[in-house]
CSV table of C-alpha atoms in Angstrom, one decimal:
chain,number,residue,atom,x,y,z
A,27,UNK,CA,1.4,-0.2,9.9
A,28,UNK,CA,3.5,-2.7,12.0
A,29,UNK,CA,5.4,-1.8,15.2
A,30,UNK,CA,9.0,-2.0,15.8
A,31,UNK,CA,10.3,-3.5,18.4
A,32,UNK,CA,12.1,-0.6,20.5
A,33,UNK,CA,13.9,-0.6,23.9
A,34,UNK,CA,11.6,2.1,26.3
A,35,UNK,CA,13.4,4.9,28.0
A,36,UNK,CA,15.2,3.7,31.4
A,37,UNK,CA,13.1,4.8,34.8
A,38,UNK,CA,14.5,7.2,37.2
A,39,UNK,CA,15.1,6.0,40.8
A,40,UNK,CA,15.4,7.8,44.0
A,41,UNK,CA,17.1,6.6,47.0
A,42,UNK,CA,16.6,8.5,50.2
A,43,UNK,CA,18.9,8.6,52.8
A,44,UNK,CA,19.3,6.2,55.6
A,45,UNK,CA,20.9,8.0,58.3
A,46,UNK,CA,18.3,9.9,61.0
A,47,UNK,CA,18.7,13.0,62.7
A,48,UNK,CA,20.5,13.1,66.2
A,49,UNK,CA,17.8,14.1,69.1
A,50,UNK,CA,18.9,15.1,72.1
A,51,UNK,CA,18.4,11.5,74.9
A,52,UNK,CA,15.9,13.6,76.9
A,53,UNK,CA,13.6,14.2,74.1
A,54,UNK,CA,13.8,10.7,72.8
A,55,UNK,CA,12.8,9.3,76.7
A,56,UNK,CA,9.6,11.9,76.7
A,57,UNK,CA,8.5,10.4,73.3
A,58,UNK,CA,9.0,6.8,74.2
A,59,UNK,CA,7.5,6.9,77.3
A,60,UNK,CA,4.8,8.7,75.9
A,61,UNK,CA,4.1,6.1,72.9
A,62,UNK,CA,4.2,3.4,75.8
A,63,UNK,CA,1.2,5.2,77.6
A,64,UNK,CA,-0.6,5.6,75.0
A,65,UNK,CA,-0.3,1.9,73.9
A,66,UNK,CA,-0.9,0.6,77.0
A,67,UNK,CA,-4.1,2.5,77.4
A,68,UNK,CA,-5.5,1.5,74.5
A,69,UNK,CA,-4.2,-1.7,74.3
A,70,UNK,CA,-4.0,-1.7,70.1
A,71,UNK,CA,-0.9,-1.7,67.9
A,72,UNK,CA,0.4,2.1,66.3
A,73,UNK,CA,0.9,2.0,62.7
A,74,UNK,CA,4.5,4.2,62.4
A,75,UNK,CA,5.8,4.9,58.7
A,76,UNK,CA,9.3,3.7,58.2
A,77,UNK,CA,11.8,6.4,58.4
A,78,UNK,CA,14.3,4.6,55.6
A,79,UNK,CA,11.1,5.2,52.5
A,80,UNK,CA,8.5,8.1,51.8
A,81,UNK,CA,4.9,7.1,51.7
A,82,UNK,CA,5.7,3.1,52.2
A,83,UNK,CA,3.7,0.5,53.7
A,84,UNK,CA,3.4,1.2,57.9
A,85,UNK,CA,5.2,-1.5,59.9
A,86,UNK,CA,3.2,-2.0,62.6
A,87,UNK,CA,4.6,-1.9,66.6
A,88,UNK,CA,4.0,-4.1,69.0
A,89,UNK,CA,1.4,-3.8,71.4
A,90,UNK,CA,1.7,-4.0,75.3
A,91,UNK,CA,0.1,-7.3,75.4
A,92,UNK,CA,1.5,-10.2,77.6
A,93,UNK,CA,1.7,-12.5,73.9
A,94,UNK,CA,3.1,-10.5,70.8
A,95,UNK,CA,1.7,-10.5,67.8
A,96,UNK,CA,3.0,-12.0,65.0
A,97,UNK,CA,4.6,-9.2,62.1
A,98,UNK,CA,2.4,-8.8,59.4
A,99,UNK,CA,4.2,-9.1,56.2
A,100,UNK,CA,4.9,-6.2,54.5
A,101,UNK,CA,3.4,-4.9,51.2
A,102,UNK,CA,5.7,-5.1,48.3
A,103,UNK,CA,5.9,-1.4,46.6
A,104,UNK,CA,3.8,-1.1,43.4
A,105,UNK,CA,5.8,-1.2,40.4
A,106,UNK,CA,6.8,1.7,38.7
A,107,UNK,CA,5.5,1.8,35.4
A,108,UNK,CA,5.7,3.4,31.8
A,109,UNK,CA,4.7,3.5,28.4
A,110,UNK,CA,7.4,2.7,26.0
A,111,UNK,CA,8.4,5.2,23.8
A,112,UNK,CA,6.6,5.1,20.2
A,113,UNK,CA,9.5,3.9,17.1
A,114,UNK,CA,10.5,6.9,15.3
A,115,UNK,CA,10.7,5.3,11.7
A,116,UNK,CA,8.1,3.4,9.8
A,117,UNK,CA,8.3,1.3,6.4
A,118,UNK,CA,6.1,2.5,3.3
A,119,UNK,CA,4.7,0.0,2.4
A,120,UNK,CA,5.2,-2.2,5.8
A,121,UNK,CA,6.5,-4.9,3.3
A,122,UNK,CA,6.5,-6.3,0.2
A,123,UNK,CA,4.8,-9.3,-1.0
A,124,UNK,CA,5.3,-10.2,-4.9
A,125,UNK,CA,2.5,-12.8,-4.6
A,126,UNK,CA,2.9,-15.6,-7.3
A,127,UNK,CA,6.1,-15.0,-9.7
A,128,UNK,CA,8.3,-17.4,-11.9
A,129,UNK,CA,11.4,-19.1,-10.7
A,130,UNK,CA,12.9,-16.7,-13.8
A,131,UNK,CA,11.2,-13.9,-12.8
A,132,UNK,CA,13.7,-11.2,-11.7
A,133,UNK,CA,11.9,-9.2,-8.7
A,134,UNK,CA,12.3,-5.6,-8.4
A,135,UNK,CA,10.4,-3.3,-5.5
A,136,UNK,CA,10.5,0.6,-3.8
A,137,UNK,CA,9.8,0.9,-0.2
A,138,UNK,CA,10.3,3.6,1.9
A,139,UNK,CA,12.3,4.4,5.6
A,140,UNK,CA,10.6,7.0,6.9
A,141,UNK,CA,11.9,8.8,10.0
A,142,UNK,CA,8.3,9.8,12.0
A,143,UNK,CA,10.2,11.2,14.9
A,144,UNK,CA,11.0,15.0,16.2
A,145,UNK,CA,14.7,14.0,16.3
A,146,UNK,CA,17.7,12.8,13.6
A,147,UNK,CA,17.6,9.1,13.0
A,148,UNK,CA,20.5,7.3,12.2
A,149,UNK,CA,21.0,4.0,10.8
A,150,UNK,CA,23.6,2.0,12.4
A,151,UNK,CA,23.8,-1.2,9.7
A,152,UNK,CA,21.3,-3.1,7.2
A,153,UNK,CA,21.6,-6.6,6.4
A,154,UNK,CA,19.4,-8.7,3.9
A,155,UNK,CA,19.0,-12.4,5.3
A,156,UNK,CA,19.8,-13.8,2.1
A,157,UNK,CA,22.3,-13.3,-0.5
A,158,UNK,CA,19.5,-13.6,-3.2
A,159,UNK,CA,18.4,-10.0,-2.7
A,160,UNK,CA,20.6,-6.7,-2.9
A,161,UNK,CA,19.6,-3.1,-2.1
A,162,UNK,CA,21.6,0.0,-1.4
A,163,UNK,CA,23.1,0.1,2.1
A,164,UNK,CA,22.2,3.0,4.5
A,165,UNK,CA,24.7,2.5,6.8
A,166,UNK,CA,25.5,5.7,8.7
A,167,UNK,CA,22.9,7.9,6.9
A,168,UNK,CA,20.9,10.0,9.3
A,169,UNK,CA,17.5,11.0,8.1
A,170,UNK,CA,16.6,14.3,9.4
A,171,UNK,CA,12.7,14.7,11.2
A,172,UNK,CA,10.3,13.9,8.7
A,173,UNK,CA,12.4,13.2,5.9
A,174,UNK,CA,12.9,9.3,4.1
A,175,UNK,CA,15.2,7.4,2.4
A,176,UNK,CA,13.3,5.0,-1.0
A,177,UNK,CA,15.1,2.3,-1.3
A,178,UNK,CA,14.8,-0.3,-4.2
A,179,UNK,CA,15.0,-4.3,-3.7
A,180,UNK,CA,16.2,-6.9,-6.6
A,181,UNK,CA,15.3,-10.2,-5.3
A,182,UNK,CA,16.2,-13.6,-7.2
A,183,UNK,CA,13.8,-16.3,-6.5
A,184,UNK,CA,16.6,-18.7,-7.3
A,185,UNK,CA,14.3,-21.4,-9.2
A,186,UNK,CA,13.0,-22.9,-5.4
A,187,UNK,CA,9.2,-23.4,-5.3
A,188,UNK,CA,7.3,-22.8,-2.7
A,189,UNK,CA,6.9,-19.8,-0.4
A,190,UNK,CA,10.0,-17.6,0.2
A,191,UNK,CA,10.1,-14.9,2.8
A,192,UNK,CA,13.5,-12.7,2.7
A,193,UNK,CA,14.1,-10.1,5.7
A,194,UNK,CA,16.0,-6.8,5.2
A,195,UNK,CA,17.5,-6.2,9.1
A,196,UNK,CA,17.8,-2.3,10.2
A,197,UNK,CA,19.6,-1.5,13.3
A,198,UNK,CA,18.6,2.4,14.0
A,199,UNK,CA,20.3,4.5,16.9
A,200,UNK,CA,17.9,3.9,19.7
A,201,UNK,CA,15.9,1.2,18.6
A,202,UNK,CA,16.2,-2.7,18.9
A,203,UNK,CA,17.1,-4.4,15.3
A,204,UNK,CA,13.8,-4.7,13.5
A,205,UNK,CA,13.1,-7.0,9.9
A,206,UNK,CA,11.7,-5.9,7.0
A,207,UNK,CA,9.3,-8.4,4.9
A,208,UNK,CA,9.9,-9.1,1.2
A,209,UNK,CA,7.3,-12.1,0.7
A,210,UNK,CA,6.9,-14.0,-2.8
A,211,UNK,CA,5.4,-17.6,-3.9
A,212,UNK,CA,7.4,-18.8,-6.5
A,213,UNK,CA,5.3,-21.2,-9.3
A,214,UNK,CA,6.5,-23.4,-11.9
A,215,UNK,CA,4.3,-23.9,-15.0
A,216,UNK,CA,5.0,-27.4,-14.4
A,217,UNK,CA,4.8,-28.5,-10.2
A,218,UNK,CA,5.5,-31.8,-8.2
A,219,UNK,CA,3.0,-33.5,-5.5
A,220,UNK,CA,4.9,-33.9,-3.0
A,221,UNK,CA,7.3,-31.2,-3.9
A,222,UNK,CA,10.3,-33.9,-2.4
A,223,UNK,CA,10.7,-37.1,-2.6
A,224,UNK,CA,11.4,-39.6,1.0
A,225,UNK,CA,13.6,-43.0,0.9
A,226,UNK,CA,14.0,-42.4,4.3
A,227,UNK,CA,10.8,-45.0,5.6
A,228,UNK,CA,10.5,-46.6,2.0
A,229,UNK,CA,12.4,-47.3,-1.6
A,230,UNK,CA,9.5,-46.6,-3.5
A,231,UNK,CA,6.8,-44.7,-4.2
A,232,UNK,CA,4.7,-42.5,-6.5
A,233,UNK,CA,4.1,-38.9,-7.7
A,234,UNK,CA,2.0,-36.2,-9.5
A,235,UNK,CA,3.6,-33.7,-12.3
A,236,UNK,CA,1.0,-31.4,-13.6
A,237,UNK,CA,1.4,-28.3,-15.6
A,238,UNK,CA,0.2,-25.2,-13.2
A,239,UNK,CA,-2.0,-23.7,-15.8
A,240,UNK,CA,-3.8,-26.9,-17.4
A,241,UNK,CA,-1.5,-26.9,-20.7
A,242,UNK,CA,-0.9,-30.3,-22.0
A,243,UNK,CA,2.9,-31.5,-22.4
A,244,UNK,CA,4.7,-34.6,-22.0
A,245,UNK,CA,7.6,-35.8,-20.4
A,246,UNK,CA,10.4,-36.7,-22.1
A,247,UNK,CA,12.4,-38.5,-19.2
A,248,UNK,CA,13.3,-38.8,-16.0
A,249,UNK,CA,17.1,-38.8,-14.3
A,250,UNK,CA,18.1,-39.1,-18.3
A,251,UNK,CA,16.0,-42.2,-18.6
A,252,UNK,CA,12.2,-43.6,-19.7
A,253,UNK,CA,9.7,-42.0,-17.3
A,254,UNK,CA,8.0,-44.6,-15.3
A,255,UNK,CA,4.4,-44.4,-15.8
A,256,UNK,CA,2.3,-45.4,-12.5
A,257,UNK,CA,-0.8,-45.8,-14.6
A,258,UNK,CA,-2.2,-46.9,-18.1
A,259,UNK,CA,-0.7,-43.5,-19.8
A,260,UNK,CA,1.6,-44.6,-23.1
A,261,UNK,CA,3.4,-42.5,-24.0
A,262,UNK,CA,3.7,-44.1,-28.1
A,263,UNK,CA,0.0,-44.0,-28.0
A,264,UNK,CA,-2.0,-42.0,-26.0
A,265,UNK,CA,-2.3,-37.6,-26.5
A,266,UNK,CA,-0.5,-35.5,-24.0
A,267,UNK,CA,-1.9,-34.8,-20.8
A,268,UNK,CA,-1.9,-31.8,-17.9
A,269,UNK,CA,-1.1,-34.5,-15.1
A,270,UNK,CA,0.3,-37.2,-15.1
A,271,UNK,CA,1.2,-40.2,-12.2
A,272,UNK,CA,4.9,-41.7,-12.2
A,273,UNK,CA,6.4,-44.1,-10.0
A,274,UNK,CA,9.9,-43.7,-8.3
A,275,UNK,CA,12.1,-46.4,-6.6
A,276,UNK,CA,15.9,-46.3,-5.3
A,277,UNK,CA,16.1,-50.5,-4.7
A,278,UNK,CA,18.4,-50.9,-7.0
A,279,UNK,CA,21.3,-48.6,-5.1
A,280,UNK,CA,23.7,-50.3,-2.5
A,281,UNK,CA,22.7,-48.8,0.7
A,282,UNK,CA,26.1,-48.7,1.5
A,283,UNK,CA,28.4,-47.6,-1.2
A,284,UNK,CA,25.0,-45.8,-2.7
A,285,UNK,CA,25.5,-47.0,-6.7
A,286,UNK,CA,23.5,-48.8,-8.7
A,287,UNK,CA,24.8,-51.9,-10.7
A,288,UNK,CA,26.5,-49.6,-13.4
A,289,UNK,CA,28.5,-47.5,-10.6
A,290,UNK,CA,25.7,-44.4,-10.8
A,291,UNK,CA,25.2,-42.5,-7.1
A,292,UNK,CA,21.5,-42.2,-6.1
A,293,UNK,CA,20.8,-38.2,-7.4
A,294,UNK,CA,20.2,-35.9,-4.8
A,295,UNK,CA,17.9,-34.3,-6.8
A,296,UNK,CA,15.1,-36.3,-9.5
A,297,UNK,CA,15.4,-34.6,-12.6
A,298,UNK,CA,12.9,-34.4,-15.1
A,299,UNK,CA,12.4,-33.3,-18.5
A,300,UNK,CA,9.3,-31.8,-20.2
A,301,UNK,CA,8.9,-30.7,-23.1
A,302,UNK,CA,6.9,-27.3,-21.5
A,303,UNK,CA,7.9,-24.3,-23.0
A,304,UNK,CA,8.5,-22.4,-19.4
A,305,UNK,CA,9.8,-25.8,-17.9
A,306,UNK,CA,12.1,-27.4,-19.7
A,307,UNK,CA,13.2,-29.3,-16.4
A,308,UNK,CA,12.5,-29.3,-13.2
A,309,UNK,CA,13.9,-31.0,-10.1
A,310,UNK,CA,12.8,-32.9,-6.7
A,311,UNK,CA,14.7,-33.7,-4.0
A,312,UNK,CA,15.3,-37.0,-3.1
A,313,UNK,CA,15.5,-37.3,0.2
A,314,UNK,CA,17.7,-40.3,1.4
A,315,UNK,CA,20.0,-41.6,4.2
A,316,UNK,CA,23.1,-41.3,4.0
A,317,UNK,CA,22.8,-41.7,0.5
A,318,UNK,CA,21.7,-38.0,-0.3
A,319,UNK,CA,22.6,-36.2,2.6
A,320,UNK,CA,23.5,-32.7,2.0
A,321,UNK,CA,27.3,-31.4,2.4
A,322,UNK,CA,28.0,-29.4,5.8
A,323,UNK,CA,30.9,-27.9,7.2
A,324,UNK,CA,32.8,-30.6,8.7
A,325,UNK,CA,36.8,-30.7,9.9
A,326,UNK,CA,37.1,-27.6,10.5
A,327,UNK,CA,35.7,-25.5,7.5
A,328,UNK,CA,34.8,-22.5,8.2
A,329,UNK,CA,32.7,-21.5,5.1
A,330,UNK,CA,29.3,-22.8,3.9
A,331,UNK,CA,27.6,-22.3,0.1
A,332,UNK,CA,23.9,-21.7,0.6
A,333,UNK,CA,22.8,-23.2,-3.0
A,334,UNK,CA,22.8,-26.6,-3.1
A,335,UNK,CA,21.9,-26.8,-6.9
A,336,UNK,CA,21.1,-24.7,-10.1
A,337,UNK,CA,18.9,-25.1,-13.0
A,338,UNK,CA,20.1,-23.9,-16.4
A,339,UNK,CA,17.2,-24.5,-19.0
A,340,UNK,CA,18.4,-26.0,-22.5
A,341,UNK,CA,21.4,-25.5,-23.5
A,342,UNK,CA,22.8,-26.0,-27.3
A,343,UNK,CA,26.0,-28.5,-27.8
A,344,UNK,CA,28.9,-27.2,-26.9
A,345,UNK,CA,27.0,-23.8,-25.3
A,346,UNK,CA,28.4,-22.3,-22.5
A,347,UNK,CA,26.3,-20.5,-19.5
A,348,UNK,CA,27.2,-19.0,-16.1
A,349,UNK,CA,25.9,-19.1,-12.5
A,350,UNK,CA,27.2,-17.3,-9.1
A,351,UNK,CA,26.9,-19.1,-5.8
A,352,UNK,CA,27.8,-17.0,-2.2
A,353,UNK,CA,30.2,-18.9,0.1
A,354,UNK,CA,29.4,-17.6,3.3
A,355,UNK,CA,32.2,-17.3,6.1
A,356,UNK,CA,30.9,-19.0,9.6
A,357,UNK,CA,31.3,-17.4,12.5
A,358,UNK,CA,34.0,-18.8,13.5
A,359,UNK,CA,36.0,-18.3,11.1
A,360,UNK,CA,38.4,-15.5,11.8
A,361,UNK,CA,40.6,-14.7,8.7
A,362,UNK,CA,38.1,-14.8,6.0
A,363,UNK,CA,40.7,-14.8,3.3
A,364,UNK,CA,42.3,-18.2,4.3
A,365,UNK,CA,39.4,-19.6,3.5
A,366,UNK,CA,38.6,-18.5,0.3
A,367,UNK,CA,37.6,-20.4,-3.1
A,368,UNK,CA,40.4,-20.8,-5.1
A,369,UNK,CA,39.1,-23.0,-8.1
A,370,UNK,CA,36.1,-25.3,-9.3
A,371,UNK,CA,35.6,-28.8,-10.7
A,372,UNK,CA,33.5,-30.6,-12.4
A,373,UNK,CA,32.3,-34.2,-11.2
A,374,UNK,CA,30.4,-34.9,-14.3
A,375,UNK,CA,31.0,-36.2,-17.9
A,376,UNK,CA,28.6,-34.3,-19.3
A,377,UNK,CA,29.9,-30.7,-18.6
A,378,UNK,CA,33.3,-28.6,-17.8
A,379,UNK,CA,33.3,-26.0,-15.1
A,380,UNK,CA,35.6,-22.8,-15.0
A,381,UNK,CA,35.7,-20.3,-11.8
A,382,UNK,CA,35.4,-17.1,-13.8
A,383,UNK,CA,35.4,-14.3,-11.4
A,384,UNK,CA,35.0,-14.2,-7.2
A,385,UNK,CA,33.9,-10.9,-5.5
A,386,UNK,CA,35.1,-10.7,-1.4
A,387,UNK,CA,31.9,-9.2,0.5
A,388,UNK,CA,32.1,-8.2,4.3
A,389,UNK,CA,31.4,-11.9,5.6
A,390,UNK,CA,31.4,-14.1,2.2
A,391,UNK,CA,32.5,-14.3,-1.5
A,392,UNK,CA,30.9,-14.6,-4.4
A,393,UNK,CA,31.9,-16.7,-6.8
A,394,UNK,CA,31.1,-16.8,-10.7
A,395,UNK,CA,31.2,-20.3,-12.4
A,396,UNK,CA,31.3,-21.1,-16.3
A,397,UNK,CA,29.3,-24.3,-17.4
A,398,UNK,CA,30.4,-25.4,-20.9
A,399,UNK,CA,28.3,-28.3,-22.4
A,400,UNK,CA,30.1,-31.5,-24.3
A,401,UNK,CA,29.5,-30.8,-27.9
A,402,UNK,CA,28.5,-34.2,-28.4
A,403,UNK,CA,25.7,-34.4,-25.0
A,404,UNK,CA,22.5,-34.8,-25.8
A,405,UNK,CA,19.3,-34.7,-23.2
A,406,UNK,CA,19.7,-34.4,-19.5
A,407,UNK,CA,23.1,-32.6,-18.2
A,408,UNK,CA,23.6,-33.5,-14.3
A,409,UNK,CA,26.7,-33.4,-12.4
A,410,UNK,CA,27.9,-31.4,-9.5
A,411,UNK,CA,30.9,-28.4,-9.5
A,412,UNK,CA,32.7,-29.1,-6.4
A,413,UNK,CA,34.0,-25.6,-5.0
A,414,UNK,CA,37.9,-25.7,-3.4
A,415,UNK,CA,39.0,-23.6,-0.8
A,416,UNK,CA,42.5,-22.3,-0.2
A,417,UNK,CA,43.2,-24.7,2.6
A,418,UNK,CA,43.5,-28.6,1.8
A,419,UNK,CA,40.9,-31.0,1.6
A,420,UNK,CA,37.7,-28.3,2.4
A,421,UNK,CA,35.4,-28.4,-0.6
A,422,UNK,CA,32.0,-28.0,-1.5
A,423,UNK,CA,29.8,-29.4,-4.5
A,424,UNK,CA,26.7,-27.6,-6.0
A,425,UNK,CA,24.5,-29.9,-8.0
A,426,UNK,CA,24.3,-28.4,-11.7
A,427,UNK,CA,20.8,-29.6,-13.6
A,428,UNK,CA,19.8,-28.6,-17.6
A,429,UNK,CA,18.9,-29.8,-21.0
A,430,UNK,CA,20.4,-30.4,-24.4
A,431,UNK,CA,17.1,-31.2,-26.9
A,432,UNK,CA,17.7,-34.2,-28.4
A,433,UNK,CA,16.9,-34.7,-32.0
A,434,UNK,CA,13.3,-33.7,-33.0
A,435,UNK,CA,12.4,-32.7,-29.3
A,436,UNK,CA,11.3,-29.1,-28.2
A,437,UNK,CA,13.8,-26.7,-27.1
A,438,UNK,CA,11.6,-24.6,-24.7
A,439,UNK,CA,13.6,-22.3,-22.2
């Protein structure tokens, strides 16, 4: 079971006293004179405890030699020292680790706070590093000597491969803050080698897509167009495959205005298409710049949005399907409100975007966004929903990626 981190109890300290007691002058001349016979007939130092500390080093008097000795240096005091105190909570289990789930896959968990100490234990606040997971808040519950508290932990894996760690941080009366460990490894059927894409050294390049479990399938396109095939693969000819290599290349965008000859900006994120009945698209991202740099708080806005994009499967003509994004209020920002999201956009012909709902949290807002497809789109929908705050001119876009079958193709998920 792991440790807390935990602040141990502060040492005592004495202080004795500086000021002596008064001696008559007669007494005081018998002594002295005395300690000067006796030094002088022995002819070696005396070794007298300093009056200002109990049971310090001895400072050492000088001898009646014609040449004094040098002072020794004196000993520093050992340090005191203590055992910290042992946490009085634990975690059962010490953390929770999903292992290999779907970027669907909706994650749900028990664990345990467990007070192990002989006194109450309160909890002072909770906070989950991430918006993706929510659990009951035990803020100001005191659990009584021996007693526990189950709580239960939703976490969204938000369609991000890769490993994903999420921390649950308790603050207990007493304690330092200590995290809590909610560990997953979220697997498409169908995965990317590399799992991004990087213009920044070159303009081309190449890259695996291969279906996790060895199922064949094919790929229907790529950004909305032909997949380029690095190999001998045709597609008109040849069966379906588990892997396959395709080639990527951004040399025909203007480095500077970031378009290509028909006015298109370089996507952020390399979409493609599969006819895979548990990946119906997927996404890289292209890493580019400043072509594809990502959106950060700049002139003074004081909110962020965390998700940078969203996968919505297939969706029918005309369908309509919702997402929620978290904009998250900086530090800095000291009247939340004056910041908040006060409608969406769409940047994108193939898609219209509605703000359906916003929640105000303690340091963010949630917002709720309605996606309706053009009833006349068919194949890849891409375009961003750009987010507008209450003050001028601070906006935010999150990249929205999905599928309309075209005639005769599957319709997967």
């Amino acid at each position: 079971m792991s440790r807390s981190p935990h602040t141990a109890p502060p040492r005592s300290s004495r202080s004795i006293p500086s000021g002596g007691v008064q001696v008559p002058l007669v007494a005081v001349l018998v002594i002295g004179i005395g300690l000067f016979a006796i030094g002088v007939g022995v002819g070696r130092s005396i070794a007298v405890r300093d009056a200002g500390s109990s049971g310090g080093s001895p400072v050492v008097a000088a001898s009646g030699n014609a040449e004094a000795e040098p002072t020794p240096v004196v000993a520093e005091p050992a340090p005191i020292t203590s055992t910290p105190a042992a946490p009085s909570f634990a975690f059962d289990p010490p953390e929770l680790d999903f292992g290999i789930v779907g970027p669907k896959d909706e994650l749900t968990a028990s664990f345990r706070v467990v007070n192990t100490g002989v006194e109450p234990l309160r909890v002072l606040a909770m906070k989950p590093s991430c918006s993706c997971t929510t659990l009951e808040n035990l803020a100001g519950v005191v659990l009584e000597p021996g007693k526990s508290r189950t709580l239960t932990a939703i976490v969204d894996p938000r369609d991000y491969p890769g490993e994903k760690i999420t921390t649950i941080r308790f603050l207990f009366a007493g304690h330092d803050p200590v995290d809590y460990s909610i560990r997953s490894v979220v697997m498409r059927a169908v995965v990317t080698d590399p799992p991004y894409l990087s213009a920044l050294e070159q303009s081309s390049g190449r890259y695996e897509v291969s279906s996790a479990d060895g199922t064949p399938f094919r790929i229907l396109g790529v950004n909305g167009e032909r997949p380029a095939h690095a190999d001998d693969f045709d597609p008109d000819r040849d069966d379906a495959r588990n892997r396959y290599l395709l080639a990527w290349d951004v040399t025909g965008y203007d480095p500077t205005t970031c378009r290509d000859e028909q006015g298109r900006p370089m996507p952020k994120w390399w979409a493609i298409e599969t006819d895979h009945p548990d990946a119906p698209v997927i996404d890289l991202r292209m890493r580019h710049q400043p072509c594809t740099a990502l959106e950060l708080p700049r002139a003074g806005r004081q909110w962020l949005i965390d998700t940078t994009r969203t996968l919505l499967g297939v969706m029918e003509p005309g369908s309509s399907r919702e997402f929620s994004v978290e904009a998250k209020w900086l530090p800095r920002a000291r009247v939340a409100s004056a910041f908040a999201i006060t409608r969406v956009e769409a940047v994108s012909d193939d898609f219209t975007a509605e703000l359906v709902d916003t929640i105000d949290g303690e340091a963010s807002q949630t917002c709720r966004v309605r996606v309706t497809v053009d009833p006349d789109h068919r194949g890849l929908v891409y375009g961003d929903v750009r987010f507008f705050s209450r003050v001028p001119g601070q906006s935010q876009a999150v990249t929205v990626i999905a599928r309309v079958p075209r005639p005769g193709e599957e319709r997967g998920r």
